[in-house]
Each structure stands twice: as structure tokens, then as C-alpha cells.
Coordinates of C-alpha atoms in Angstrom, one line a residue:
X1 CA 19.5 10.5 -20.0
X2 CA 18.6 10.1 -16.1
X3 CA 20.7 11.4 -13.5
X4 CA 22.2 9.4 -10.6
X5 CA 19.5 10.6 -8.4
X6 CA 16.5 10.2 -10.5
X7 CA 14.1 7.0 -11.1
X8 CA 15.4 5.7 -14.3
X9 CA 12.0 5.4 -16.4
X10 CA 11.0 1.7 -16.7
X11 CA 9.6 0.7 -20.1
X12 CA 9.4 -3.2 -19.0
X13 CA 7.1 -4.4 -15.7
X14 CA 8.6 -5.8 -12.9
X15 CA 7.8 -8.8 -11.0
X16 CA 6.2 -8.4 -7.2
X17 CA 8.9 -7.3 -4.6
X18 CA 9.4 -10.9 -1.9
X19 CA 7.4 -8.3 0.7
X20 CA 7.0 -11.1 3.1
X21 CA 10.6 -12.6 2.8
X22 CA 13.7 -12.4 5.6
X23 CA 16.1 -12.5 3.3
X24 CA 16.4 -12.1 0.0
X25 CA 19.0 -13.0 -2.6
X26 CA 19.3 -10.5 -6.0
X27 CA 21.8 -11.9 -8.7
X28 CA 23.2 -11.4 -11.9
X29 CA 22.8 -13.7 -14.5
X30 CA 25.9 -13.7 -17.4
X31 CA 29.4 -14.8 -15.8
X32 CA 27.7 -15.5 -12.3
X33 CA 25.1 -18.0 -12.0
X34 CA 26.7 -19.2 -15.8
X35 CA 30.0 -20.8 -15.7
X36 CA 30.6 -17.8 -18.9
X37 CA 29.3 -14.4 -20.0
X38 CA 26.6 -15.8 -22.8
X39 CA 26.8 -12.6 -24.5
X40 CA 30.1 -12.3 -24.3
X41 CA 30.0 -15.9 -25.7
X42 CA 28.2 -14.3 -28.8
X43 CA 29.9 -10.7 -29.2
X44 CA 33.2 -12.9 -29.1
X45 CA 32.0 -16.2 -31.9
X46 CA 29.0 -14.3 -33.8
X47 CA 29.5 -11.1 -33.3
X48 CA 33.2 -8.3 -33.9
X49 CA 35.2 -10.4 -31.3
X50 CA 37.3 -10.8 -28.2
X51 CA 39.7 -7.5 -28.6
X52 CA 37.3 -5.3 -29.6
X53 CA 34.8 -6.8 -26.7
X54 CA 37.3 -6.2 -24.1
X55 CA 38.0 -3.3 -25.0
X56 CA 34.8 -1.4 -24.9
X57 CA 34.2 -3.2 -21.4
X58 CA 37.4 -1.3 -20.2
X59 CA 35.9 1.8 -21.4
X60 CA 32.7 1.1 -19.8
X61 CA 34.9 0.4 -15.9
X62 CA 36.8 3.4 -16.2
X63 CA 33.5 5.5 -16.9
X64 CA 34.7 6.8 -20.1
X65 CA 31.4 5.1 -22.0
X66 CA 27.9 4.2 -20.6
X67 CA 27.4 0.1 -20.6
X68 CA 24.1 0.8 -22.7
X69 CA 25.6 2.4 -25.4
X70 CA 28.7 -0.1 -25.3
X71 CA 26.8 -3.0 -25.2
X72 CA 23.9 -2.2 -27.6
X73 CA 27.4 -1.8 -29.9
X74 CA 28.3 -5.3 -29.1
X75 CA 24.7 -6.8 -30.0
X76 CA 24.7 -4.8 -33.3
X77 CA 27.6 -6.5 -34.4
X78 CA 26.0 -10.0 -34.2
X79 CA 24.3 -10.6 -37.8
X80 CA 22.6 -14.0 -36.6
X81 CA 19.0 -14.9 -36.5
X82 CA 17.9 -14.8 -32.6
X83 CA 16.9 -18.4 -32.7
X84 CA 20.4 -19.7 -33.8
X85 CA 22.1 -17.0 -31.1
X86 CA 19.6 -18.7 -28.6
X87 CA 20.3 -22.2 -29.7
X88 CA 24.2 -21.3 -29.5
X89 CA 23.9 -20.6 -25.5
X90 CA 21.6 -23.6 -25.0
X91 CA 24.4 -25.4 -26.2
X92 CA 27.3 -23.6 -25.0
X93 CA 26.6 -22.2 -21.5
X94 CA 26.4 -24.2 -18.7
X95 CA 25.6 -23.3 -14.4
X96 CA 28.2 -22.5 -12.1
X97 CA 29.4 -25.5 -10.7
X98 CA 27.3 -24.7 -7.5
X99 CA 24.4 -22.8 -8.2
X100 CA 21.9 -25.5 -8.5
X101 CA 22.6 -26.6 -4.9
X102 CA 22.7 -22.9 -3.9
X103 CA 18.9 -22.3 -5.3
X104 CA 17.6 -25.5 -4.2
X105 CA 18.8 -25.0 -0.7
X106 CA 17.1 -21.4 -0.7
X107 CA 13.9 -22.9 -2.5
X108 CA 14.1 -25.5 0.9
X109 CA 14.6 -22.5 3.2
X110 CA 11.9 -19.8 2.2
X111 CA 14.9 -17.5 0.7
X112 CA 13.8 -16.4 -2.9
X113 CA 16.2 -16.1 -5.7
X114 CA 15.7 -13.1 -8.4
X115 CA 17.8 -12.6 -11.5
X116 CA 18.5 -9.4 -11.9
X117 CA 20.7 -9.2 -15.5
X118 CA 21.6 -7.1 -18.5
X119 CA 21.0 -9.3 -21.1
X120 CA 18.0 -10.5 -22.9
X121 CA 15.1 -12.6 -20.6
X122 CA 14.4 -14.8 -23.6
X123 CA 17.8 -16.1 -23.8
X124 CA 18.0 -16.6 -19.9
X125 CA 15.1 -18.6 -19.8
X126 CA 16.0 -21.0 -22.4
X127 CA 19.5 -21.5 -21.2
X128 CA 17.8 -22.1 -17.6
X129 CA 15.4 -24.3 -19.5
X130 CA 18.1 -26.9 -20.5
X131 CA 20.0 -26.8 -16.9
X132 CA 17.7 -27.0 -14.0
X133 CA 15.4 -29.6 -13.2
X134 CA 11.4 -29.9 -13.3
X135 CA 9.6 -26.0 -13.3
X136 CA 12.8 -24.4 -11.6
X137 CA 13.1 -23.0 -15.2
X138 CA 10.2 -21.4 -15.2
X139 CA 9.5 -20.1 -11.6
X140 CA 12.7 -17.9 -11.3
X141 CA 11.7 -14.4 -11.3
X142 CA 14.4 -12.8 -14.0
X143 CA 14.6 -9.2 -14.2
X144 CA 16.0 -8.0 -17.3
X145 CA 16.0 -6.6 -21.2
X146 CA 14.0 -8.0 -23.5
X147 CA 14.7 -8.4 -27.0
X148 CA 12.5 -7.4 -30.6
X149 CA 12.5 -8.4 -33.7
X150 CA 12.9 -5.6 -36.6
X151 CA 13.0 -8.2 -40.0
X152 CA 9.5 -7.4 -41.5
X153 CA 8.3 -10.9 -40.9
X154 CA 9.1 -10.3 -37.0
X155 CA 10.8 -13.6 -37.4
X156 CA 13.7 -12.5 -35.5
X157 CA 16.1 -12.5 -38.6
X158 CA 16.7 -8.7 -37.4
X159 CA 16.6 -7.9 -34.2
X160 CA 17.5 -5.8 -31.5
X161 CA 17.8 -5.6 -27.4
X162 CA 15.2 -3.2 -25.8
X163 CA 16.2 -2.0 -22.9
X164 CA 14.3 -2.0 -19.6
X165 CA 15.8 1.7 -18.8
X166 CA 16.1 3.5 -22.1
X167 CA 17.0 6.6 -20.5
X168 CA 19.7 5.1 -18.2
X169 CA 23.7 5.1 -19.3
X170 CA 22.9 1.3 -17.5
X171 CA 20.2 0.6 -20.2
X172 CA 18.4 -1.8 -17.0
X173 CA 20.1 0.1 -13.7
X174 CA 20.1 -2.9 -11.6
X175 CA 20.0 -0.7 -8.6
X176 CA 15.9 -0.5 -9.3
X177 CA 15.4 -3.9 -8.3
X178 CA 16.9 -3.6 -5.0
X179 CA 16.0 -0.2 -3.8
X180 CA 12.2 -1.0 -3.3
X181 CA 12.8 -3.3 -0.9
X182 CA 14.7 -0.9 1.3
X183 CA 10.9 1.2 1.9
X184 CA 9.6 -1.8 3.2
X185 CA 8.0 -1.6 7.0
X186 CA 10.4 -4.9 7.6
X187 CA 13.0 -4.6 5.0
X188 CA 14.9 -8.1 4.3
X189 CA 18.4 -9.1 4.3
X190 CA 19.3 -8.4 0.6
X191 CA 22.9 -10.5 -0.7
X192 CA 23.8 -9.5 -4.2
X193 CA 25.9 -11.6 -6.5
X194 CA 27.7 -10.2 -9.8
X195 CA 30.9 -9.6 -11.9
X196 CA 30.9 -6.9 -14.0
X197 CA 30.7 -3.7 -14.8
X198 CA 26.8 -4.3 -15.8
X199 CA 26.7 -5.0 -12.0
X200 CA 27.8 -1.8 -11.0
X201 CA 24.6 0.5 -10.4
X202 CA 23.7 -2.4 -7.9
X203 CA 27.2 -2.6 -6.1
X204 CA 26.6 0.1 -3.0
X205 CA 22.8 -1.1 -2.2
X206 CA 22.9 -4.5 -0.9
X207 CA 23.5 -5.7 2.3
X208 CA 25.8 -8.4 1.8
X209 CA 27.2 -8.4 -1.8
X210 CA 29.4 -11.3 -3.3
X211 CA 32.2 -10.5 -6.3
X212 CA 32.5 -13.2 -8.7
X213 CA 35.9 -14.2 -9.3
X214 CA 36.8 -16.4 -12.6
X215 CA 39.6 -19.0 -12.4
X216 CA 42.0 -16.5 -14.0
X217 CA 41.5 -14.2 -11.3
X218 CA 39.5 -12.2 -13.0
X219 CA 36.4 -9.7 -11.7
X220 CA 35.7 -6.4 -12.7
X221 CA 33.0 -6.3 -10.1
X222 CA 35.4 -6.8 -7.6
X223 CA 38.2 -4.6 -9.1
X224 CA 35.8 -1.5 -8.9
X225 CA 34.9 -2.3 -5.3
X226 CA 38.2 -2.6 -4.5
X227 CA 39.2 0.9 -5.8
X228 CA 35.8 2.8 -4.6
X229 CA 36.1 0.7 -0.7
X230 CA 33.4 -1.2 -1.0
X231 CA 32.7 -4.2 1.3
X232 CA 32.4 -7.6 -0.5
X233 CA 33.0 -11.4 -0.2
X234 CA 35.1 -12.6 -3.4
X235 CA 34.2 -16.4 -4.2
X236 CA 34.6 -18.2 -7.3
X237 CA 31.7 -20.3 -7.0
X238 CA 28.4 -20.5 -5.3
X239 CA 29.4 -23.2 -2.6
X240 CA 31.0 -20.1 -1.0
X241 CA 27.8 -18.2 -1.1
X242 CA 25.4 -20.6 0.0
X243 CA 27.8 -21.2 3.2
X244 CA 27.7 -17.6 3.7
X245 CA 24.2 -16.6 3.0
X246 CA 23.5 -20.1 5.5
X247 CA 25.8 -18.5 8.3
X248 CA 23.7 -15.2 8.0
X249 CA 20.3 -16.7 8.0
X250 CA 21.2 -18.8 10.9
X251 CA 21.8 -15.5 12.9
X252 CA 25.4 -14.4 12.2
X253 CA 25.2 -10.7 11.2
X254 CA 26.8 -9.5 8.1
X255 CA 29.3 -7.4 9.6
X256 CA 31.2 -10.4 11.0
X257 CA 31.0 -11.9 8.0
X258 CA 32.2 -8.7 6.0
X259 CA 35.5 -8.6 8.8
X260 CA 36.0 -12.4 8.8
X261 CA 36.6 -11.5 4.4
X262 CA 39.0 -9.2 5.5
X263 CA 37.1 -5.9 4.9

């Protein structure tokens, strides 16, 4: 396994860097830009369940398990072709109420959007298939695991995740997709959006990060950044993000907005 302070070895290309953008937004897919964790969704109706989910993701936060070995755990314990897990999400998960606004407005304004999740691209592209309009779909750069089929067919009757960091406790250590930019001879404005503990790696690196909070109250994200100090801006949908991300591209710096959230 990779140490902290080595290059996790990539097994999966990454898209180009934004090298010629201001700002740039970075954000997590499952239980952020979705109005649910779609793999959650499956672990808890196709897969061992809710209890034993939760559980493993508490072991995961308090450090006592790496999230690839707990979630690769999770995924084995789905015994569904991919297709009818994939056709499940289509169905079942839908945007964050305000994300579609959020991404058009940055699409308007030159500020590019980049997934940057722990699940599977496949099933992110067709859930983003069936919610956003025209090629929006398909122009989203997604950073993330792939999946492959092990049935003899390949049909994806069997399958399993491959991770984009097979070395990494992270299995993808989301910190990889934000560190590049910080070598750049103009380095952008990078916000971060997550929730969980697959968000974790990133947490410390960007310059503006936003906690998801779910209408229970809920966020391990922002639980951990509470508990290690780390400056954030809670919101519980991304109306609250596009009027901070506008306030700092109009020219208010991130440290007021970091002490006008109270940290």
C-alpha cells in the first residue's frame, strides 16, 4: 500500500488539468451532486444492507479500516447483473435540487466542473444521462473507478469495481485530482464539494471546500473537519454553493467567506 506522502500509482488515465481556468470547481459525485449515495442505494436494496453499510462506513471515519477495502466489501455483496444495478440508479437517483443551475451558471461563466468520485464512471454517466439536458451528460469530465466484468461471457453478470489507485487504502485518493493544479505557473481558485468519508483524502487541499449536509443533519465530511479544524462552508444544497463560488469569482477572497461561515 502507498504511504501518505507517496503518489498513489494510477492504473486509470486522467482527463487534462483546466490549465487555463481562474477557478475551478472539483466535486464528488454520490450524496453530493445526487439527492442520495447511489451505492449506498445498492449496498442497502441489492446488496447486505443498511446496518451492516453503516457500520463499515463508521469504521472507515474513525480510521480503523481503509474505504477501499470497506467498500470493495459492500460491492461484493451485490449479486446483480451490472445492467439491472445501472438501470436501478437511472431510476432511483435523482440531482440535488440545485445542481443543474449551479453547472449551468459555471458552464455560462468559463468555471469548469470535474467529478471527482469513488464509485464506478459507468454508473455516473448514465444516471447524468437521464438528468441533465442536451450533451451536458456527456461533456462532464468524471474522475473515478471503473468497473469489469468477470462472468466468462464479460456480460457483466459478474463483476467487479477496479480501482483507479489499487495501491491506495482510498482505492481512487481524490487528493490526485487536485494536487496537479497546485504546480501550475497560475494556479486557480480550486472549491471542493463532498460528504463522506470517500471525500476525505481531498478535504485539506482545496481552497474553498463545501460539506454537504443531508436534511437529517447528517455529514461525515463535515464531522471529520470539524474534529481535525478544518475550514468549510456546510450547505445542504448547491444554491448555497453557487452563491458562494459567485461571491468569490466576483472578487471576494475566500477567507472572508471562510469567517463570514463562522470558521
Amino acid at each position: 500500500m502507498s504511504s501518505e506522502n507517496e503518489t498513489p500509482r494510477s492504473v486509470l488515465p486522467y482527463p487534462p488539468i483546466k490549465k487555463e481556468s481562474k477557478f475551478v470547481v472539483l466535486s464528488d459525485w454520490d450524496g453530493t451532486i445526487t439527492d442520495r449515495d447511489s451505492n449506498d442505494w445498492l449496498v442497502d436494496n441489492l446488496g447486505f444492507g443498511f446496518e451492516k453499510r453503516r457500520a463499515l462506513n463508521v469504521e472507515t471515519l474513525e480510521g480503523r479500516i481503509g474505504f477501499r477495502d470497506s467498500f470493495r466489501e459492500m460491492l461484493e455483496s451485490i449479486d446483480h447483473p451490472f445492467d439491472y444495478c445501472k438501470e436501478q440508479l437511472k431510476q432511483n437517483i435523482k440531482l440535488d435540487p440545485g445542481f443543474e443551475k449551479f453547472y449551468t451558471w459555471c458552464k455560462a461563466n468559463g468555471v469548469p466542473v470535474v467529478i471527482v468520485s469513488s464509485g464506478m464512471a459507468p454508473n455516473i454517466r448514465a444516471v447524468l444521462s437521464t438528468l441533465l439536458p442536451g450533451p451536458d451528460a456527456e461533456e462532464i469530465d468524471i474522475i473515478a473507478n471503473e468497473v469489469e466484468f468477470t462472468d466468462p461471457e464479460k456480460k457483466g453478470d459478474k463483476w467487479e469495481i477496479v480501482y483507479r489507485h489499487p495501491d491506495s487504502g482510498f482505492g481512487h485518493d481524490k487528493s490526485q485530482a487536485i494536487l496537479p493544479y497546485r504546480d501550475l505557473p497560475h494556479r486557480p481558485t480550486l472549491f471542493f464539494c463532498g460528504d463522506g468519508v470517500s471525500d476525505l483524502s481531498a478535504a485539506k487541499h482545496a481552497d474553498l471546500l463545501f460539506t454537504k449536509v443531508m436534511a437529517n443533519g447528517h455529514s461525515d465530511l463535515k464531522t471529520f473537519c470539524e474534529r481535525e479544524q478544518i475550514p468549510h462552508v456546510p450547505f445542504t444544497d448547491f444554491n448555497k454553493v453557487l452563491e458562494r463560488v459567485q461571491e468569490v469569482v466576483a472578487g471576494k477572497s475566500v477567507e472572508t467567506v471562510l469567517k463570514e461561515e463562522g470558521n
